[in-house]
Short mmCIF file of C-alpha atoms in Angstrom, two decimals:
data_model
loop_
_atom_site.label_atom_id
_atom_site.label_comp_id
_atom_site.label_asym_id
_atom_site.label_seq_id
_atom_site.Cartn_x
_atom_site.Cartn_y
_atom_site.Cartn_z
CA MET A 1 81.84 88.54 105.25
CA ALA A 2 81.62 84.71 103.79
CA ASP A 3 79.56 85.63 100.30
CA GLU A 4 80.31 89.32 100.53
CA THR A 5 82.68 91.36 97.51
CA ILE A 6 84.93 92.98 99.01
CA GLY A 7 87.31 95.70 97.33
CA ILE A 8 91.07 96.68 98.35
CA VAL A 9 92.32 100.13 96.36
CA GLY A 10 96.14 99.81 96.37
CA ALA A 11 98.00 96.88 95.43
CA GLY A 12 101.18 97.37 97.73
CA ILE A 13 102.44 95.42 100.34
CA VAL A 14 99.43 96.42 103.18
CA GLY A 15 96.20 96.09 100.43
CA LEU A 16 97.82 92.94 99.37
CA ALA A 17 98.34 91.53 102.29
CA THR A 18 94.60 92.60 103.69
CA GLY A 19 93.36 90.86 100.64
CA ARG A 20 95.22 87.91 100.97
CA GLU A 21 94.18 87.79 104.48
CA ILE A 22 90.28 87.96 103.76
CA ALA A 23 90.47 85.37 100.76
CA LEU A 24 92.34 82.86 103.43
CA ARG A 25 89.99 83.34 105.97
CA ARG A 26 87.13 84.11 104.49
CA PRO A 27 86.46 81.34 101.99
CA GLY A 28 83.70 82.59 100.00
CA THR A 29 84.27 85.75 100.00
CA ARG A 30 85.12 87.45 96.87
CA VAL A 31 88.48 89.20 96.84
CA VAL A 32 89.09 92.31 94.03
CA VAL A 33 92.40 94.47 94.55
CA LEU A 34 92.19 97.77 92.65
CA GLU A 35 95.44 99.21 91.44
CA LYS A 36 95.82 102.57 89.13
CA GLU A 37 99.97 100.65 87.85
CA GLN A 38 99.99 97.72 85.24
CA GLN A 39 101.95 96.13 88.26
CA VAL A 40 101.36 95.17 91.82
CA SER A 41 104.28 97.05 94.50
CA LEU A 42 105.30 99.84 92.04
CA HIS A 43 105.82 102.79 94.14
CA GLN A 44 106.50 102.64 98.45
CA THR A 45 106.34 98.72 98.31
CA GLY A 46 108.62 98.32 95.53
CA HIS A 47 111.57 101.48 96.28
CA ASN A 48 111.76 99.90 100.37
CA SER A 49 115.27 98.71 101.51
CA GLY A 50 114.00 95.59 102.46
CA VAL A 51 114.69 96.08 106.44
CA VAL A 52 112.82 93.69 108.09
CA HIS A 53 112.62 96.06 111.60
CA ALA A 54 112.84 94.69 114.82
CA GLY A 55 110.27 96.94 117.05
CA ILE A 56 113.82 98.90 118.39
CA TYR A 57 112.09 102.06 117.88
CA TYR A 58 108.68 102.47 118.57
CA THR A 59 106.30 103.18 121.37
CA PRO A 60 105.67 100.78 123.47
CA GLY A 61 101.87 99.83 123.35
CA SER A 62 101.62 101.98 120.33
CA LEU A 63 99.86 100.00 116.97
CA LYS A 64 102.77 100.41 115.72
CA ALA A 65 104.88 98.81 117.98
CA ASN A 66 102.09 95.91 118.54
CA LEU A 67 101.76 95.43 114.86
CA THR A 68 105.37 95.23 114.32
CA VAL A 69 106.51 92.65 116.78
CA ARG A 70 103.54 90.18 115.44
CA GLY A 71 104.33 91.07 111.66
CA VAL A 72 107.83 90.35 111.67
CA ALA A 73 107.30 86.42 112.93
CA LEU A 74 104.75 86.13 110.42
CA LEU A 75 106.62 87.58 107.92
CA ARG A 76 109.57 85.00 108.79
CA GLU A 77 107.28 82.07 108.57
CA TYR A 78 106.33 83.17 105.73
CA CYS A 79 109.58 83.85 103.96
CA GLN A 80 110.62 80.37 104.92
CA ASP A 81 107.28 78.80 103.70
CA ARG A 82 107.30 80.29 100.42
CA GLU A 83 111.88 80.06 99.95
CA LEU A 84 111.77 84.06 99.84
CA PRO A 85 114.91 85.85 100.60
CA TYR A 86 114.78 86.09 104.89
CA ARG A 87 118.48 86.65 106.08
CA GLU A 88 118.95 87.96 109.49
CA ILE A 89 122.05 89.89 109.30
CA GLY A 90 122.06 92.29 112.15
CA LYS A 91 121.68 95.60 113.22
CA LEU A 92 123.85 98.21 115.27
CA VAL A 93 122.69 101.00 116.92
CA MET A 94 125.26 103.40 116.98
CA ALA A 95 126.34 106.13 119.24
CA VAL A 96 129.60 108.02 118.21
CA ARG A 97 129.33 111.03 120.51
CA GLN A 98 128.89 110.98 124.44
CA ASP A 99 125.68 113.24 124.13
CA GLU A 100 124.00 110.41 122.13
CA LEU A 101 124.20 107.46 125.28
CA GLY A 102 121.31 109.00 127.09
CA ARG A 103 119.33 108.65 123.67
CA MET A 104 120.70 105.27 123.06
CA GLU A 105 119.90 104.16 126.68
CA ASN A 106 116.54 105.30 126.27
CA LEU A 107 115.80 103.18 123.17
CA TYR A 108 117.64 100.50 124.77
CA GLU A 109 114.56 100.51 127.61
CA ARG A 110 111.22 101.20 124.86
CA ALA A 111 112.93 98.21 122.73
CA LYS A 112 113.14 95.96 126.11
CA ASN A 113 109.54 96.62 126.32
CA ASN A 114 108.89 96.25 122.84
CA HIS A 115 110.29 92.78 123.27
CA VAL A 116 112.98 92.60 120.93
CA PRO A 117 114.56 89.55 120.91
CA ASP A 118 118.04 88.92 121.92
CA LEU A 119 118.80 92.70 121.70
CA ARG A 120 122.33 93.58 124.13
CA ARG A 121 124.02 96.81 124.79
CA VAL A 122 127.75 96.95 123.50
CA SER A 123 131.01 98.00 124.09
CA LYS A 124 133.07 99.96 121.78
CA ASP A 125 135.25 96.78 121.01
CA GLU A 126 132.20 94.60 120.34
CA ILE A 127 131.62 96.80 117.93
CA LYS A 128 135.07 96.19 116.29
CA GLU A 129 134.20 92.21 116.80
CA LEU A 130 130.84 92.96 114.87
CA GLU A 131 131.79 95.80 112.23
CA PRO A 132 135.26 95.95 112.04
CA ASN A 133 135.58 99.31 110.19
CA ALA A 134 132.89 100.74 111.92
CA GLY A 135 133.40 103.85 114.82
CA GLY A 136 131.23 104.61 117.27
CA ILE A 137 132.10 104.50 121.50
CA ALA A 138 128.48 102.31 121.91
CA ALA A 139 126.06 100.79 120.87
CA LEU A 140 122.67 97.70 120.34
CA HIS A 141 122.93 95.30 119.05
CA SER A 142 119.80 93.76 117.38
CA PRO A 143 121.06 90.05 115.85
CA ARG A 144 117.31 89.45 114.82
CA THR A 145 116.53 92.30 112.55
CA ALA A 146 116.57 90.99 109.35
CA ILE A 147 116.57 92.00 105.12
CA THR A 148 114.35 90.63 102.54
CA ASP A 149 112.83 91.53 99.17
CA TYR A 150 109.25 93.23 99.88
CA PRO A 151 108.08 93.55 95.89
CA ALA A 152 108.92 89.30 96.02
CA ILE A 153 106.79 89.03 98.98
CA ALA A 154 103.87 91.61 97.41
CA ARG A 155 104.20 89.08 94.10
CA GLU A 156 103.20 85.96 96.39
CA PHE A 157 100.51 87.64 97.84
CA ALA A 158 98.92 88.41 94.83
CA LYS A 159 98.92 84.90 93.65
CA ASP A 160 97.68 83.94 96.71
CA ILE A 161 94.70 85.99 96.45
CA THR A 162 94.29 84.88 92.49
CA ASP A 163 94.68 81.13 93.82
CA ALA A 164 91.90 81.54 95.82
CA GLY A 165 89.53 82.79 93.88
CA GLY A 166 90.38 86.51 94.02
CA GLU A 167 91.26 89.06 91.49
CA VAL A 168 94.22 91.93 91.35
CA ARG A 169 92.91 94.38 88.75
CA LEU A 170 95.35 96.18 87.37
CA GLY A 171 95.02 99.91 85.52
CA PHE A 172 91.83 100.55 87.54
CA PRO A 173 92.82 104.61 88.89
CA VAL A 174 89.58 104.72 91.47
CA THR A 175 88.22 108.41 90.18
CA GLY A 176 85.37 107.85 92.66
CA ILE A 177 83.18 105.75 95.96
CA ARG A 178 80.08 106.20 96.29
CA THR A 179 77.61 104.44 98.81
CA VAL A 180 74.91 102.81 97.00
CA PRO A 181 71.88 100.62 97.75
CA GLY A 182 73.54 97.07 99.26
CA GLY A 183 77.15 98.18 99.01
CA ILE A 184 79.18 100.58 97.73
CA GLU A 185 80.38 101.24 94.09
CA VAL A 186 84.07 102.30 93.31
CA ALA A 187 84.43 104.13 89.50
CA SER A 188 86.97 104.26 87.15
CA GLY A 189 86.42 106.45 84.77
CA GLN A 190 83.42 104.98 82.98
CA GLN A 191 83.94 101.31 84.82
CA ARG A 192 81.96 100.93 87.76
CA LEU A 193 82.58 97.77 89.97
CA LYS A 194 79.95 97.14 93.03
CA VAL A 195 81.77 95.71 96.55
CA ASP A 196 80.02 95.29 99.76
CA ARG A 197 82.55 97.01 101.99
CA LEU A 198 86.10 98.25 101.03
CA VAL A 199 89.48 98.96 102.13
CA LEU A 200 91.28 101.31 101.46
CA CYS A 201 95.64 101.13 101.33
CA ALA A 202 96.81 103.82 98.73
CA GLY A 203 99.68 104.61 100.47
CA LEU A 204 101.04 108.50 98.81
CA GLN A 205 97.09 108.34 97.40
CA SER A 206 95.88 108.02 100.82
CA ASP A 207 94.07 110.50 101.43
CA SER A 208 93.21 111.34 98.35
CA VAL A 209 91.48 108.36 97.56
CA ALA A 210 89.95 108.46 101.10
CA ARG A 211 88.19 111.94 100.22
CA LEU A 212 86.55 110.35 97.76
CA ALA A 213 85.01 108.31 100.55
CA GLN A 214 83.60 111.35 102.10
CA ASP A 215 86.69 110.89 105.09
CA LYS A 216 87.51 113.39 106.73
CA LYS A 217 91.42 115.80 105.10
CA GLU A 218 92.84 115.05 107.75
CA PRO A 219 96.16 113.88 108.07
CA ARG A 220 97.14 115.43 104.70
CA ILE A 221 99.55 113.16 103.35
CA ILE A 222 103.98 114.86 102.55
CA PRO A 223 106.08 113.27 100.03
CA PHE A 224 109.23 112.73 101.30
CA ARG A 225 111.87 111.64 98.69
CA GLY A 226 115.16 109.17 100.23
CA GLU A 227 117.84 109.43 98.06
CA TYR A 228 120.46 106.25 98.74
CA MET A 229 123.96 106.08 97.23
CA LEU A 230 125.98 102.32 96.77
CA LEU A 231 128.71 101.49 97.78
CA LYS A 232 131.28 100.58 94.56
CA PRO A 233 131.07 97.04 94.41
CA ASP A 234 135.18 96.88 95.52
CA ARG A 235 133.84 98.59 99.01
CA THR A 236 130.88 96.22 100.25
CA HIS A 237 132.91 94.20 102.38
CA LEU A 238 133.04 97.13 105.03
CA VAL A 239 130.14 96.43 106.30
CA ARG A 240 128.16 93.23 107.20
CA GLY A 241 125.26 94.07 109.03
CA LEU A 242 123.16 96.48 109.37
CA VAL A 243 124.60 99.44 110.48
CA TYR A 244 122.07 102.77 111.88
CA PRO A 245 122.55 106.39 113.48
CA VAL A 246 120.89 106.91 117.00
CA PRO A 247 117.61 108.54 115.95
CA ASP A 248 116.36 112.18 117.20
CA PRO A 249 113.22 111.42 118.68
CA ARG A 250 111.88 115.31 117.19
CA TYR A 251 112.16 114.09 113.83
CA PRO A 252 110.38 110.80 112.30
CA PHE A 253 113.29 109.57 110.04
CA LEU A 254 116.60 107.33 111.11
CA GLY A 255 118.80 108.97 109.59
CA VAL A 256 121.71 107.94 106.98
CA HIS A 257 122.99 104.62 107.61
CA PHE A 258 123.81 101.70 106.12
CA THR A 259 121.79 98.33 104.06
CA PRO A 260 122.92 95.46 102.86
CA ARG A 261 120.42 94.23 100.21
CA VAL A 262 119.87 90.62 99.77
CA ASP A 263 121.25 91.12 95.93
CA GLY A 264 124.88 91.60 97.89
CA THR A 265 124.49 95.63 97.23
CA VAL A 266 124.87 98.03 100.13
CA GLU A 267 122.85 101.38 100.12
CA VAL A 268 124.22 104.44 102.59
CA GLY A 269 120.84 106.78 103.35
CA PRO A 270 117.67 107.82 102.77
CA ASN A 271 117.85 111.22 103.24
CA ALA A 272 114.84 112.98 103.55
CA VAL A 273 113.70 115.64 101.37
CA LEU A 274 110.54 116.92 100.43
CA ALA A 275 109.49 115.74 96.98
CA LEU A 276 107.89 118.18 94.59
CA ALA A 277 105.59 115.69 93.29
CA ARG A 278 104.10 112.41 95.32
CA GLU A 279 105.49 110.20 92.80
CA GLY A 280 108.85 112.14 92.55
CA TYR A 281 111.93 109.97 92.99
CA ARG A 282 113.86 112.21 90.94
CA LEU A 283 114.65 115.46 91.80
CA THR A 284 113.13 117.18 88.49
CA GLU A 285 109.99 115.89 88.63
CA VAL A 286 107.42 118.27 89.69
CA SER A 287 103.58 117.99 90.16
CA PRO A 288 102.24 121.51 90.43
CA LYS A 289 99.23 119.84 91.70
CA ASP A 290 101.08 118.23 94.79
CA LEU A 291 102.89 121.53 95.04
CA LEU A 292 99.48 123.49 95.05
CA GLY A 293 98.51 121.08 97.92
CA LEU A 294 101.36 121.40 100.26
CA ALA A 295 101.06 125.09 99.77
CA VAL A 296 97.23 125.43 100.71
CA TYR A 297 98.17 123.41 103.49
CA PRO A 298 98.33 124.79 107.05
CA GLY A 299 100.35 122.36 108.56
CA SER A 300 102.53 122.41 105.80
CA TRP A 301 104.30 126.22 106.65
CA ARG A 302 104.18 124.49 110.88
CA MET A 303 105.82 121.45 109.57
CA ALA A 304 108.77 124.32 108.08
CA ALA A 305 108.81 126.19 110.87
CA ARG A 306 109.64 123.67 113.20
CA HIS A 307 112.18 121.60 110.64
CA TRP A 308 113.88 124.46 108.20
CA ARG A 309 117.06 124.00 109.59
CA THR A 310 116.89 120.09 109.14
CA GLY A 311 115.41 120.30 105.80
CA VAL A 312 118.39 122.54 104.56
CA LYS A 313 120.84 119.94 106.00
CA GLU A 314 118.66 117.06 103.94
CA TYR A 315 118.90 119.35 100.92
CA ARG A 316 122.53 120.32 100.70
CA GLY A 317 122.91 116.05 100.96
CA SER A 318 120.77 115.99 98.71
CA LEU A 319 123.01 118.21 96.31
CA SER A 320 126.29 117.13 96.86
CA THR A 321 127.92 113.59 97.25
CA THR A 322 130.29 114.98 99.66
CA ALA A 323 127.88 116.49 102.13
CA PHE A 324 125.16 113.28 102.09
CA MET A 325 128.83 111.15 103.39
CA LYS A 326 129.70 113.59 105.73
CA ASP A 327 127.26 112.25 108.45
CA ALA A 328 127.52 108.37 106.90
CA GLY A 329 131.48 108.61 107.79
CA ARG A 330 130.77 108.79 110.88
CA TYR A 331 129.89 105.44 111.55
CA VAL A 332 132.24 103.90 108.65
CA PRO A 333 134.90 106.49 109.25
CA GLY A 334 137.07 106.15 105.58
CA VAL A 335 134.16 106.23 103.72
CA GLY A 336 133.38 108.78 101.18
CA ALA A 337 132.40 109.84 98.04
CA GLU A 338 134.93 108.56 96.14
CA ASP A 339 133.42 104.78 97.67
CA VAL A 340 129.50 105.83 96.37
CA VAL A 341 127.56 106.28 93.00
CA ARG A 342 123.98 107.25 93.07
CA GLY A 343 121.57 104.75 93.70
CA GLY A 344 117.91 105.26 93.65
CA ALA A 345 115.46 106.57 95.66
CA GLY A 346 111.71 106.37 96.99
CA VAL A 347 109.05 108.63 98.33
CA ARG A 348 107.86 107.94 101.52
CA ALA A 349 104.18 108.58 102.39
CA GLN A 350 104.34 110.94 105.30
CA ALA A 351 100.74 112.12 106.99
CA LEU A 352 100.83 115.58 108.13
CA ASP A 353 98.11 116.53 110.84
CA ARG A 354 96.88 120.46 110.33
CA ASP A 355 99.02 121.62 113.60
CA GLY A 356 102.02 120.72 111.90
CA THR A 357 102.45 117.50 113.69
CA LEU A 358 104.50 114.51 111.95
CA VAL A 359 101.90 111.53 112.40
CA ASP A 360 103.92 108.64 113.58
CA ASP A 361 102.26 105.98 113.93
CA PHE A 362 99.54 103.79 112.11
CA ARG A 363 95.85 105.47 111.46
CA ILE A 364 93.37 103.49 110.53
CA HIS A 365 89.82 105.50 110.12
CA ARG A 366 86.26 103.12 109.81
CA LEU A 367 83.41 104.92 107.45
CA GLY A 368 80.60 102.26 107.98
CA ARG A 369 81.38 99.67 105.59
CA ILE A 370 84.90 101.56 104.07
CA THR A 371 87.89 100.96 106.30
CA ALA A 372 90.84 103.58 105.34
CA VAL A 373 94.24 103.59 105.84
CA ARG A 374 95.32 106.72 106.62
CA ASN A 375 99.25 106.78 107.39
CA ALA A 376 101.22 103.64 107.64
CA PRO A 377 104.61 104.55 107.35
CA SER A 378 107.94 102.35 107.96
CA PRO A 379 107.50 99.96 109.58
CA ALA A 380 104.64 98.88 107.21
CA ALA A 381 106.16 96.40 105.22
CA THR A 382 107.35 94.47 107.96
CA ALA A 383 104.53 94.86 109.80
CA SER A 384 101.96 94.26 106.44
CA MET A 385 100.73 90.57 107.39
CA ALA A 386 99.60 91.80 111.32
CA ILE A 387 97.80 95.29 109.67
CA ALA A 388 96.19 92.92 107.37
CA GLU A 389 94.59 90.83 110.81
CA HIS A 390 94.26 94.06 112.60
CA ILE A 391 92.14 95.25 109.70
CA VAL A 392 89.99 92.39 109.06
CA GLY A 393 89.66 91.42 113.04
CA ALA A 394 89.46 94.43 114.48
CA VAL A 395 88.04 97.11 112.08
CA LEU A 396 85.65 94.50 109.75
CA GLY A 397 84.14 93.03 113.02
CA GLU A 398 85.32 89.29 112.95
CA ALA A 399 85.51 87.99 116.16
#
């Protein structure tokens, strides 16, 4: 790859980590990151909750599990080296009903197979020692789970690229990709850029951009908006660390949880409602084009048939703070609608196969000189530096 030009589409944390990895490991390679917005990390990275996941949830041996465990180590070292926020505040994954204990035990075995450090089971009394205001009958405690500032990390990645002689070109929405003699031409309106190789890390637009490169149509991106409440400042003391429910394995989202942030605030959420626009951070934002794409895709209807009950519940929480906080109050009893204000929201790029299956693992396609990251859901931010290693090493053919 030396003396080549490598293009990266997308200046979220995965695209920037990939560009950085190429620039630092292959001096002489020109890296150009192309971003449609006027700043980096504006979408999924910029709306991230800031959790550095330890690897508890993921199928052992999956790409997601392997890259997350590796990614945590790389991210911790990077933050320490650059004096970026990185606080190991710990996480409780808590059962509040007897019928959740079996799932919690399965989660424990999965996490041990993933080599999650220092994970242990804790009793009801031990929960109170860790989180005096928490409910729950048993839990898993992951003391090494951390919080950080992903937009700050992304900005530092961008600086690494430019310091190495690369470029982060903002305001460059990709409208065309075609193979030309000796490389690939990337278009943005009348602008043209020729590169030797191209990596697509387009997040919420990953399927649309991949189709420009003649990749297959599936998986399609279905946008889910996650809305948060914020504990009022005089109530943030109620939570010391991260407090999570035992997840339902039938659904890819983790459920409403309590998340302290590095700025001292505490988020409650998110829910997961179908967004009516790929970049629809508010309930009122609607994109007719995105809605039409949802309506004509068979996978959308098959997904709806499987998960409509959950969808109704999530929308109820979106419209009613009381309903939103009902589940949260099971984990920190006494916390209700009067203790929170509405916070921000993010949109998750959830990949969906034609049969209605929500894609869980990372999915990366290779198209000759083009590499397309088609699915990089949470914990992609945690794993970003390891994903970059994987792309540069395995996908771009470095030994």
